Amino acid sequence: MTGKKKKKIWIVIAVVITVVLLLLGCSWFIMRKIKQGKWKEELDKLMTLEDNDGGNGHDLRMFTYSSILAATNSFSLENKLGGGGFGPVYKGKMDEGREIAVKVLSRRSNQGLLEFKTELILISNIQHMNLVKLLGFCIHGDEKMIVYDYMPNKSLDFFLFDPAKKELLNWDTRFNIIEGIAQGLLYLHKYSRLRIIHRDLKAGNILLDENMNPKISDFGLAKIFKQNVIEANTNRRVGTYGYMAPEYAMQGIYSVKSDVYSFGVLVLEIVSGQKNNSFHNEEGPLNLVEYAWELWSKDAALELVDPTLKSSRSHIDQLQRCIHVGLLCLENRATDRPTTEDVLSMLKNETMMLPMPKCPAFVSRSSVVYELENVKSEKFSANGLSMSAIDGR
């Protein structure tokens, strides 16, 4: 082969490689633009899609990604506050000095655009002293972030289940937290423009401000009801095992009474300083709910009280009343549970006669095993983490 032919071949190869690279580059650029266009379209839908009550035009601040990076020191470990099933939460400080909390939604989480929109729209529409305040959001590529007011005392579980820190929660503080959670729930269930079912009420989702006032947070799993709707049904159970009402865990039926059940679990945890799912003795109670019922049945309910509170003799009647109300919230039948309005009356009116609670759900280990064996297409996670089903919403 002559030198001229070799040169021509190399020229052809170079041209082909150049053309292929150009085509690849153009394809990448076009795909990127298409992807950006889809995200822009999704973002437009996010901000304009009507909610269940027919409203739109939500005034939400969109933070730039660069401002979030600067505020959180590029999501440094030192600024990490914790994390849940939907992703980590970071502390940040804006240029103007305001402290923020940034929830970065995990790409592996089940929270897609629908849940993201739900949380944004819900929190932007509701304003109450016992609900966390939303400041805005940020979208960067595939990443979605929600920006809240920073709560300096983290969450209730940070104190309640720590042997050393729980001593900082005296009974007056704990009762204020119980009452504040009930006030927040009452607003969601009755007084907000939309009737909202939280569906994931637990100690980790109760934030505490500088004065230890409770703020209900994390509305990613919440559902909106029109005021004339009482309950709904879903094939996909989401939430946290141990706080879920029996009719929701087993049949997918949820209502305001589902939140009341979760509140009942929370009350027992706050009184006792124990997690509902911290009972692992095969011969003993299945969980805190069963333990509380056993003590109540033996007229020994005060044995449930956190030992750090035993010196609070002046509050014995209030402690007993809280246990009583907690058990009423845990009734097996949703219709037998009090409303959040009734709960507040029971807690605050010390002369009000309370009905006797009946045996709550999930107190028999064999019945739980039987029920769980009959739940199909469900996947439960351990250690109190979120549970979900495999079928779509």
Short mmCIF file of C-alpha atoms in Angstrom, two decimals:
data_model
loop_
_atom_site.label_atom_id
_atom_site.label_comp_id
_atom_site.label_asym_id
_atom_site.label_seq_id
_atom_site.Cartn_x
_atom_site.Cartn_y
_atom_site.Cartn_z
CA MET A 1 0.00 0.00 0.00
CA THR A 2 1.37 3.36 -1.05
CA GLY A 3 1.86 6.27 1.31
CA LYS A 4 -0.91 8.26 -0.39
CA LYS A 5 -3.46 5.46 0.21
CA LYS A 6 -2.45 5.15 3.87
CA LYS A 7 -2.82 8.87 4.27
CA LYS A 8 -6.31 8.77 2.72
CA ILE A 9 -7.35 5.91 5.05
CA TRP A 10 -6.14 7.82 8.11
CA ILE A 11 -7.98 10.90 6.91
CA VAL A 12 -11.19 8.89 6.49
CA ILE A 13 -10.78 7.33 9.96
CA ALA A 14 -10.18 10.75 11.49
CA VAL A 15 -13.25 12.18 9.75
CA VAL A 16 -15.40 9.23 10.87
CA ILE A 17 -14.20 9.54 14.48
CA THR A 18 -14.81 13.29 14.40
CA VAL A 19 -18.31 12.82 13.02
CA VAL A 20 -19.11 10.11 15.62
CA LEU A 21 -17.85 12.32 18.45
CA LEU A 22 -19.85 15.26 17.13
CA LEU A 23 -22.97 13.07 16.90
CA LEU A 24 -22.42 11.78 20.43
CA GLY A 25 -21.87 15.31 21.68
CA CYS A 26 -25.00 16.56 19.95
CA SER A 27 -27.00 13.61 21.27
CA TRP A 28 -25.79 14.28 24.82
CA PHE A 29 -26.63 17.97 24.47
CA ILE A 30 -30.08 17.24 23.06
CA MET A 31 -30.83 14.64 25.75
CA ARG A 32 -29.69 17.08 28.42
CA LYS A 33 -31.97 19.78 27.01
CA ILE A 34 -34.87 17.32 26.82
CA LYS A 35 -34.23 16.27 30.42
CA GLN A 36 -34.00 19.89 31.53
CA GLY A 37 -37.18 20.59 29.59
CA LYS A 38 -38.96 17.73 31.35
CA TRP A 39 -37.81 19.02 34.73
CA LYS A 40 -38.95 22.53 33.75
CA GLU A 41 -42.29 21.07 32.70
CA GLU A 42 -42.55 19.09 35.94
CA LEU A 43 -41.61 22.16 37.94
CA ASP A 44 -44.27 24.20 36.14
CA LYS A 45 -46.80 21.48 36.92
CA LEU A 46 -45.58 21.41 40.50
CA MET A 47 -46.28 25.09 40.95
CA THR A 48 -49.53 25.31 38.97
CA LEU A 49 -51.24 21.95 39.39
CA GLU A 50 -54.44 22.44 41.33
CA ASP A 51 -54.72 20.82 44.74
CA ASN A 52 -57.69 18.78 45.90
CA ASP A 53 -59.51 21.86 47.10
CA GLY A 54 -59.28 23.65 43.78
CA GLY A 55 -56.67 26.21 44.80
CA ASN A 56 -53.46 27.17 43.08
CA GLY A 57 -51.00 30.03 42.86
CA HIS A 58 -48.85 29.08 45.83
CA ASP A 59 -46.32 31.65 46.95
CA LEU A 60 -43.21 29.54 47.52
CA ARG A 61 -39.63 30.77 47.50
CA MET A 62 -37.31 28.89 45.15
CA PHE A 63 -33.78 28.78 46.59
CA THR A 64 -30.80 28.55 44.25
CA TYR A 65 -28.59 25.50 44.56
CA SER A 66 -25.55 27.71 45.10
CA SER A 67 -27.23 29.43 48.07
CA ILE A 68 -28.07 26.03 49.60
CA LEU A 69 -24.47 24.84 49.12
CA ALA A 70 -23.14 28.00 50.77
CA ALA A 71 -25.61 27.77 53.64
CA THR A 72 -24.85 24.11 54.44
CA ASN A 73 -21.11 24.27 53.73
CA SER A 74 -21.64 21.90 50.79
CA PHE A 75 -23.75 19.52 52.92
CA SER A 76 -20.91 18.90 55.35
CA LEU A 77 -21.16 16.10 57.92
CA GLU A 78 -20.88 18.71 60.68
CA ASN A 79 -24.16 20.21 59.47
CA LYS A 80 -26.04 16.93 59.15
CA LEU A 81 -28.96 16.85 61.58
CA GLY A 82 -30.18 13.35 60.80
CA GLY A 83 -32.07 11.47 58.16
CA GLY A 84 -35.15 9.39 57.51
CA GLY A 85 -36.63 7.26 54.77
CA PHE A 86 -36.84 10.26 52.45
CA GLY A 87 -33.25 11.43 52.85
CA PRO A 88 -30.86 13.41 55.10
CA VAL A 89 -31.55 16.77 56.75
CA TYR A 90 -28.87 19.47 57.04
CA LYS A 91 -28.58 22.64 59.07
CA GLY A 92 -27.78 25.80 57.14
CA LYS A 93 -27.29 29.51 57.64
CA MET A 94 -28.27 32.00 54.96
CA ASP A 95 -26.29 35.15 54.16
CA GLU A 96 -28.82 37.28 56.05
CA GLY A 97 -28.20 35.15 59.16
CA ARG A 98 -31.38 33.06 59.14
CA GLU A 99 -30.89 29.44 60.19
CA ILE A 100 -32.58 26.84 58.02
CA ALA A 101 -33.06 23.07 57.80
CA VAL A 102 -32.72 21.50 54.35
CA LYS A 103 -34.28 18.11 53.66
CA VAL A 104 -32.55 16.53 50.64
CA LEU A 105 -34.88 13.95 49.17
CA SER A 106 -33.08 10.72 48.47
CA ARG A 107 -33.01 9.60 44.84
CA ARG A 108 -33.70 6.09 46.16
CA SER A 109 -36.70 7.21 48.20
CA ASN A 110 -40.27 6.60 47.13
CA GLN A 111 -41.06 10.30 47.32
CA GLY A 112 -41.52 11.43 43.76
CA LEU A 113 -42.97 14.57 42.29
CA LEU A 114 -46.43 13.84 43.71
CA GLU A 115 -45.20 13.51 47.30
CA PHE A 116 -42.85 16.46 46.83
CA LYS A 117 -45.71 18.61 45.59
CA THR A 118 -47.94 17.35 48.40
CA GLU A 119 -45.51 18.42 51.08
CA LEU A 120 -44.86 21.81 49.48
CA ILE A 121 -48.49 22.63 48.84
CA LEU A 122 -49.67 21.37 52.21
CA ILE A 123 -47.17 23.23 54.34
CA SER A 124 -47.41 26.41 52.28
CA ASN A 125 -51.18 26.40 52.83
CA ILE A 126 -51.20 25.77 56.58
CA GLN A 127 -50.03 28.11 59.30
CA HIS A 128 -50.14 27.08 62.96
CA MET A 129 -47.76 27.48 65.89
CA ASN A 130 -47.55 23.67 66.27
CA LEU A 131 -46.73 22.97 62.61
CA VAL A 132 -43.27 23.40 61.10
CA LYS A 133 -42.91 26.47 58.89
CA LEU A 134 -41.93 25.96 55.24
CA LEU A 135 -39.59 28.56 53.76
CA GLY A 136 -39.23 27.23 50.22
CA PHE A 137 -37.62 24.60 48.01
CA CYS A 138 -34.75 23.94 45.62
CA ILE A 139 -34.51 21.74 42.54
CA HIS A 140 -31.11 20.92 41.07
CA GLY A 141 -31.05 18.33 38.30
CA ASP A 142 -32.63 15.20 39.75
CA GLU A 143 -32.33 16.47 43.31
CA LYS A 144 -35.24 17.94 45.21
CA MET A 145 -34.86 19.85 48.49
CA ILE A 146 -37.32 21.34 50.96
CA VAL A 147 -36.24 24.26 53.17
CA TYR A 148 -37.74 24.75 56.64
CA ASP A 149 -37.18 26.94 59.64
CA TYR A 150 -34.40 25.41 61.73
CA MET A 151 -35.50 23.91 65.06
CA PRO A 152 -32.57 24.17 67.52
CA ASN A 153 -33.74 21.27 69.72
CA LYS A 154 -34.01 18.76 66.89
CA SER A 155 -36.81 16.21 67.31
CA LEU A 156 -38.67 14.69 70.24
CA ASP A 157 -37.03 11.27 69.89
CA PHE A 158 -33.60 12.90 70.29
CA PHE A 159 -34.48 13.67 73.91
CA LEU A 160 -37.19 11.18 74.81
CA PHE A 161 -35.32 7.95 74.10
CA ASP A 162 -31.88 9.03 75.35
CA PRO A 163 -31.26 7.97 78.99
CA ALA A 164 -29.32 11.17 79.74
CA LYS A 165 -31.25 13.72 77.68
CA LYS A 166 -34.73 12.57 78.75
CA GLU A 167 -34.08 14.09 82.17
CA LEU A 168 -34.30 17.49 80.48
CA LEU A 169 -37.95 16.73 79.78
CA ASN A 170 -39.79 17.35 83.04
CA TRP A 171 -43.49 16.61 83.21
CA ASP A 172 -44.60 20.19 82.52
CA THR A 173 -42.54 20.15 79.32
CA ARG A 174 -43.86 16.75 78.29
CA PHE A 175 -47.47 17.72 78.91
CA ASN A 176 -46.94 20.91 76.89
CA ILE A 177 -45.61 18.74 74.04
CA ILE A 178 -48.62 16.39 74.25
CA GLU A 179 -51.04 19.31 74.22
CA GLY A 180 -49.18 21.07 71.40
CA ILE A 181 -49.24 17.97 69.19
CA ALA A 182 -52.99 17.64 69.82
CA GLN A 183 -53.50 21.32 68.93
CA GLY A 184 -51.58 20.86 65.69
CA LEU A 185 -53.60 17.77 64.80
CA LEU A 186 -56.88 19.53 65.58
CA TYR A 187 -55.92 22.30 63.16
CA LEU A 188 -55.05 19.76 60.44
CA HIS A 189 -58.22 17.74 60.98
CA LYS A 190 -60.75 20.51 61.48
CA TYR A 191 -59.65 24.12 61.18
CA SER A 192 -57.33 24.28 58.16
CA ARG A 193 -58.82 25.06 54.75
CA LEU A 194 -58.07 21.47 53.82
CA ARG A 195 -58.69 18.44 56.02
CA ILE A 196 -55.28 16.81 56.26
CA ILE A 197 -54.39 13.31 57.44
CA HIS A 198 -50.69 13.22 58.38
CA ARG A 199 -50.24 9.40 58.21
CA ASP A 200 -46.74 9.39 59.73
CA LEU A 201 -47.11 10.95 63.17
CA LYS A 202 -44.23 9.76 65.36
CA ALA A 203 -41.62 11.10 67.79
CA GLY A 204 -39.07 11.62 64.99
CA ASN A 205 -41.50 13.90 63.15
CA ILE A 206 -42.13 16.17 66.13
CA LEU A 207 -39.58 18.99 66.04
CA LEU A 208 -38.84 21.16 69.08
CA ASP A 209 -38.13 24.88 68.98
CA GLU A 210 -35.87 26.85 71.33
CA ASN A 211 -38.59 26.75 74.04
CA MET A 212 -39.28 23.01 73.53
CA ASN A 213 -42.62 23.74 71.84
CA PRO A 214 -43.61 20.94 69.44
CA LYS A 215 -43.91 21.39 65.67
CA ILE A 216 -45.42 18.60 63.58
CA SER A 217 -43.23 18.06 60.51
CA ASP A 218 -42.72 15.81 57.47
CA PHE A 219 -45.91 15.95 55.41
CA GLY A 220 -44.61 13.87 52.51
CA LEU A 221 -47.11 11.06 53.21
CA ALA A 222 -50.04 13.31 54.12
CA LYS A 223 -53.38 13.05 52.36
CA ILE A 224 -55.86 15.83 51.65
CA PHE A 225 -59.56 15.24 52.26
CA LYS A 226 -62.43 17.43 51.18
CA GLN A 227 -64.44 18.49 54.22
CA ASN A 228 -67.31 16.08 53.41
CA VAL A 229 -65.01 13.03 53.10
CA ILE A 230 -64.62 10.89 56.23
CA GLU A 231 -62.23 8.11 55.17
CA ALA A 232 -60.42 6.65 52.17
CA ASN A 233 -58.75 3.42 51.13
CA THR A 234 -55.38 2.64 49.58
CA ASN A 235 -53.65 -0.52 48.36
CA ARG A 236 -50.27 0.85 49.43
CA ARG A 237 -49.58 1.32 53.13
CA VAL A 238 -46.93 3.87 53.97
CA GLY A 239 -45.86 5.11 57.36
CA THR A 240 -44.00 3.75 60.35
CA TYR A 241 -44.75 0.33 61.80
CA GLY A 242 -45.79 0.62 65.43
CA TYR A 243 -47.64 3.90 64.96
CA MET A 244 -50.08 2.65 62.33
CA ALA A 245 -53.74 2.14 63.14
CA PRO A 246 -54.92 -1.49 62.68
CA GLU A 247 -57.51 -0.66 60.01
CA TYR A 248 -54.82 1.12 57.99
CA ALA A 249 -52.08 -1.48 58.45
CA MET A 250 -54.37 -4.38 57.54
CA GLN A 251 -57.03 -2.92 55.22
CA GLY A 252 -55.54 0.32 53.92
CA ILE A 253 -58.37 2.41 55.44
CA TYR A 254 -57.25 5.78 56.78
CA SER A 255 -59.03 8.75 58.33
CA VAL A 256 -58.50 11.36 61.03
CA LYS A 257 -58.86 8.45 63.49
CA SER A 258 -55.68 6.92 62.02
CA ASP A 259 -53.77 9.97 63.25
CA VAL A 260 -55.56 9.70 66.61
CA TYR A 261 -54.20 6.16 66.97
CA SER A 262 -50.66 7.37 66.24
CA PHE A 263 -51.17 10.16 68.77
CA GLY A 264 -52.16 7.56 71.38
CA VAL A 265 -48.87 5.71 70.83
CA LEU A 266 -46.99 9.01 71.13
CA VAL A 267 -48.71 9.85 74.43
CA LEU A 268 -47.68 6.51 75.95
CA GLU A 269 -44.11 7.02 74.71
CA ILE A 270 -43.95 10.53 76.19
CA VAL A 271 -45.29 9.35 79.55
CA SER A 272 -43.04 6.29 79.73
CA GLY A 273 -39.90 7.48 77.91
CA GLN A 274 -39.92 4.16 76.01
CA LYS A 275 -40.27 3.36 72.32
CA ASN A 276 -43.35 1.42 71.35
CA ASN A 277 -41.22 -1.20 69.56
CA SER A 278 -38.50 -1.53 72.21
CA PHE A 279 -39.95 -4.73 73.75
CA HIS A 280 -38.04 -7.80 72.60
CA ASN A 281 -38.70 -10.38 75.35
CA GLU A 282 -40.57 -13.28 73.75
CA GLU A 283 -42.42 -14.03 76.99
CA GLY A 284 -43.31 -10.41 77.73
CA PRO A 285 -45.51 -7.77 76.10
CA LEU A 286 -45.33 -7.35 72.35
CA ASN A 287 -44.97 -3.58 72.58
CA LEU A 288 -45.57 -0.54 74.76
CA VAL A 289 -49.28 -0.56 73.94
CA GLU A 290 -49.71 -4.09 75.26
CA TYR A 291 -47.57 -3.31 78.32
CA ALA A 292 -49.66 -0.23 79.11
CA TRP A 293 -52.88 -2.24 78.79
CA GLU A 294 -51.54 -5.00 81.07
CA LEU A 295 -50.71 -2.42 83.74
CA TRP A 296 -54.07 -0.67 83.29
CA SER A 297 -55.91 -3.98 83.65
CA LYS A 298 -54.10 -4.59 86.95
CA ASP A 299 -54.92 -1.06 88.16
CA ALA A 300 -51.19 -0.29 88.09
CA ALA A 301 -51.04 2.22 85.21
CA LEU A 302 -48.63 4.54 87.04
CA GLU A 303 -45.94 1.85 86.81
CA LEU A 304 -45.72 2.91 83.15
CA VAL A 305 -44.42 6.37 84.10
CA ASP A 306 -40.80 7.21 83.25
CA PRO A 307 -38.72 6.80 86.43
CA THR A 308 -37.28 10.29 85.89
CA LEU A 309 -40.81 11.63 86.50
CA LYS A 310 -41.58 9.63 89.65
CA SER A 311 -40.78 12.64 91.82
CA SER A 312 -43.62 14.57 90.14
CA ARG A 313 -46.17 13.59 92.80
CA SER A 314 -48.18 16.75 92.23
CA HIS A 315 -48.85 15.57 88.68
CA ILE A 316 -50.02 12.03 89.44
CA ASP A 317 -53.63 12.73 88.41
CA GLN A 318 -52.47 14.34 85.17
CA LEU A 319 -50.13 11.42 84.41
CA GLN A 320 -52.95 8.95 85.04
CA ARG A 321 -55.29 10.98 82.82
CA CYS A 322 -52.76 11.04 79.97
CA ILE A 323 -52.37 7.26 80.11
CA HIS A 324 -56.16 6.94 80.14
CA VAL A 325 -56.56 9.25 77.12
CA GLY A 326 -53.72 7.48 75.30
CA LEU A 327 -55.48 4.11 75.68
CA LEU A 328 -58.77 5.60 74.47
CA CYS A 329 -56.95 6.78 71.33
CA LEU A 330 -55.75 3.20 70.76
CA GLU A 331 -59.18 1.56 70.57
CA ASN A 332 -59.30 -1.25 68.03
CA ARG A 333 -62.33 0.20 66.21
CA ALA A 334 -61.73 3.63 64.68
CA THR A 335 -65.27 4.77 65.52
CA ASP A 336 -64.60 4.15 69.23
CA ARG A 337 -61.60 6.50 69.32
CA PRO A 338 -62.12 10.13 70.36
CA THR A 339 -61.70 12.98 67.90
CA THR A 340 -58.74 15.33 68.39
CA GLU A 341 -61.20 17.90 69.72
CA ASP A 342 -62.39 15.38 72.33
CA VAL A 343 -58.78 14.52 73.16
CA LEU A 344 -57.97 18.14 73.97
CA SER A 345 -61.08 18.46 76.16
CA MET A 346 -60.14 15.28 78.02
CA LEU A 347 -56.58 16.48 78.59
CA LYS A 348 -57.43 19.99 79.75
CA ASN A 349 -60.66 19.43 81.69
CA GLU A 350 -59.63 17.56 84.83
CA THR A 351 -63.22 17.21 86.05
CA MET A 352 -64.43 15.59 82.83
CA MET A 353 -65.49 11.96 83.25
CA LEU A 354 -63.67 9.66 80.83
CA PRO A 355 -65.09 6.43 79.40
CA MET A 356 -63.27 3.21 80.22
CA PRO A 357 -60.90 2.09 77.45
CA LYS A 358 -61.35 -1.30 75.82
CA CYS A 359 -58.58 -3.71 74.87
CA PRO A 360 -56.54 -1.98 72.15
CA ALA A 361 -55.34 -3.54 68.91
CA PHE A 362 -52.23 -5.72 68.58
CA VAL A 363 -52.00 -6.86 72.19
CA SER A 364 -51.92 -10.56 71.34
CA ARG A 365 -48.68 -11.83 69.83
CA SER A 366 -50.43 -14.74 68.08
CA SER A 367 -53.08 -12.46 66.59
CA VAL A 368 -50.41 -10.16 65.17
CA VAL A 369 -48.59 -13.06 63.55
CA TYR A 370 -51.90 -14.28 62.11
CA GLU A 371 -52.78 -10.86 60.74
CA LEU A 372 -49.36 -10.26 59.21
CA GLU A 373 -49.37 -13.66 57.54
CA ASN A 374 -52.61 -12.69 55.82
CA VAL A 375 -51.40 -9.35 54.51
CA LYS A 376 -50.37 -9.81 50.88
CA SER A 377 -47.93 -7.75 48.79
CA GLU A 378 -46.70 -5.91 51.86
CA LYS A 379 -43.10 -5.34 53.00
CA PHE A 380 -42.48 -4.37 56.63
CA SER A 381 -39.15 -2.98 57.77
CA ALA A 382 -37.58 -3.47 61.16
CA ASN A 383 -36.44 -1.14 63.92
CA GLY A 384 -39.28 1.33 63.52
CA LEU A 385 -38.27 2.48 60.04
CA SER A 386 -40.82 3.37 57.40
CA MET A 387 -42.80 0.55 55.85
CA SER A 388 -44.24 0.45 52.38
CA ALA A 389 -45.91 -1.88 49.93
CA ILE A 390 -44.69 -3.01 46.56
CA ASP A 391 -47.81 -2.06 44.61
CA GLY A 392 -48.16 1.42 43.18
CA ARG A 393 -50.15 4.23 44.66
#
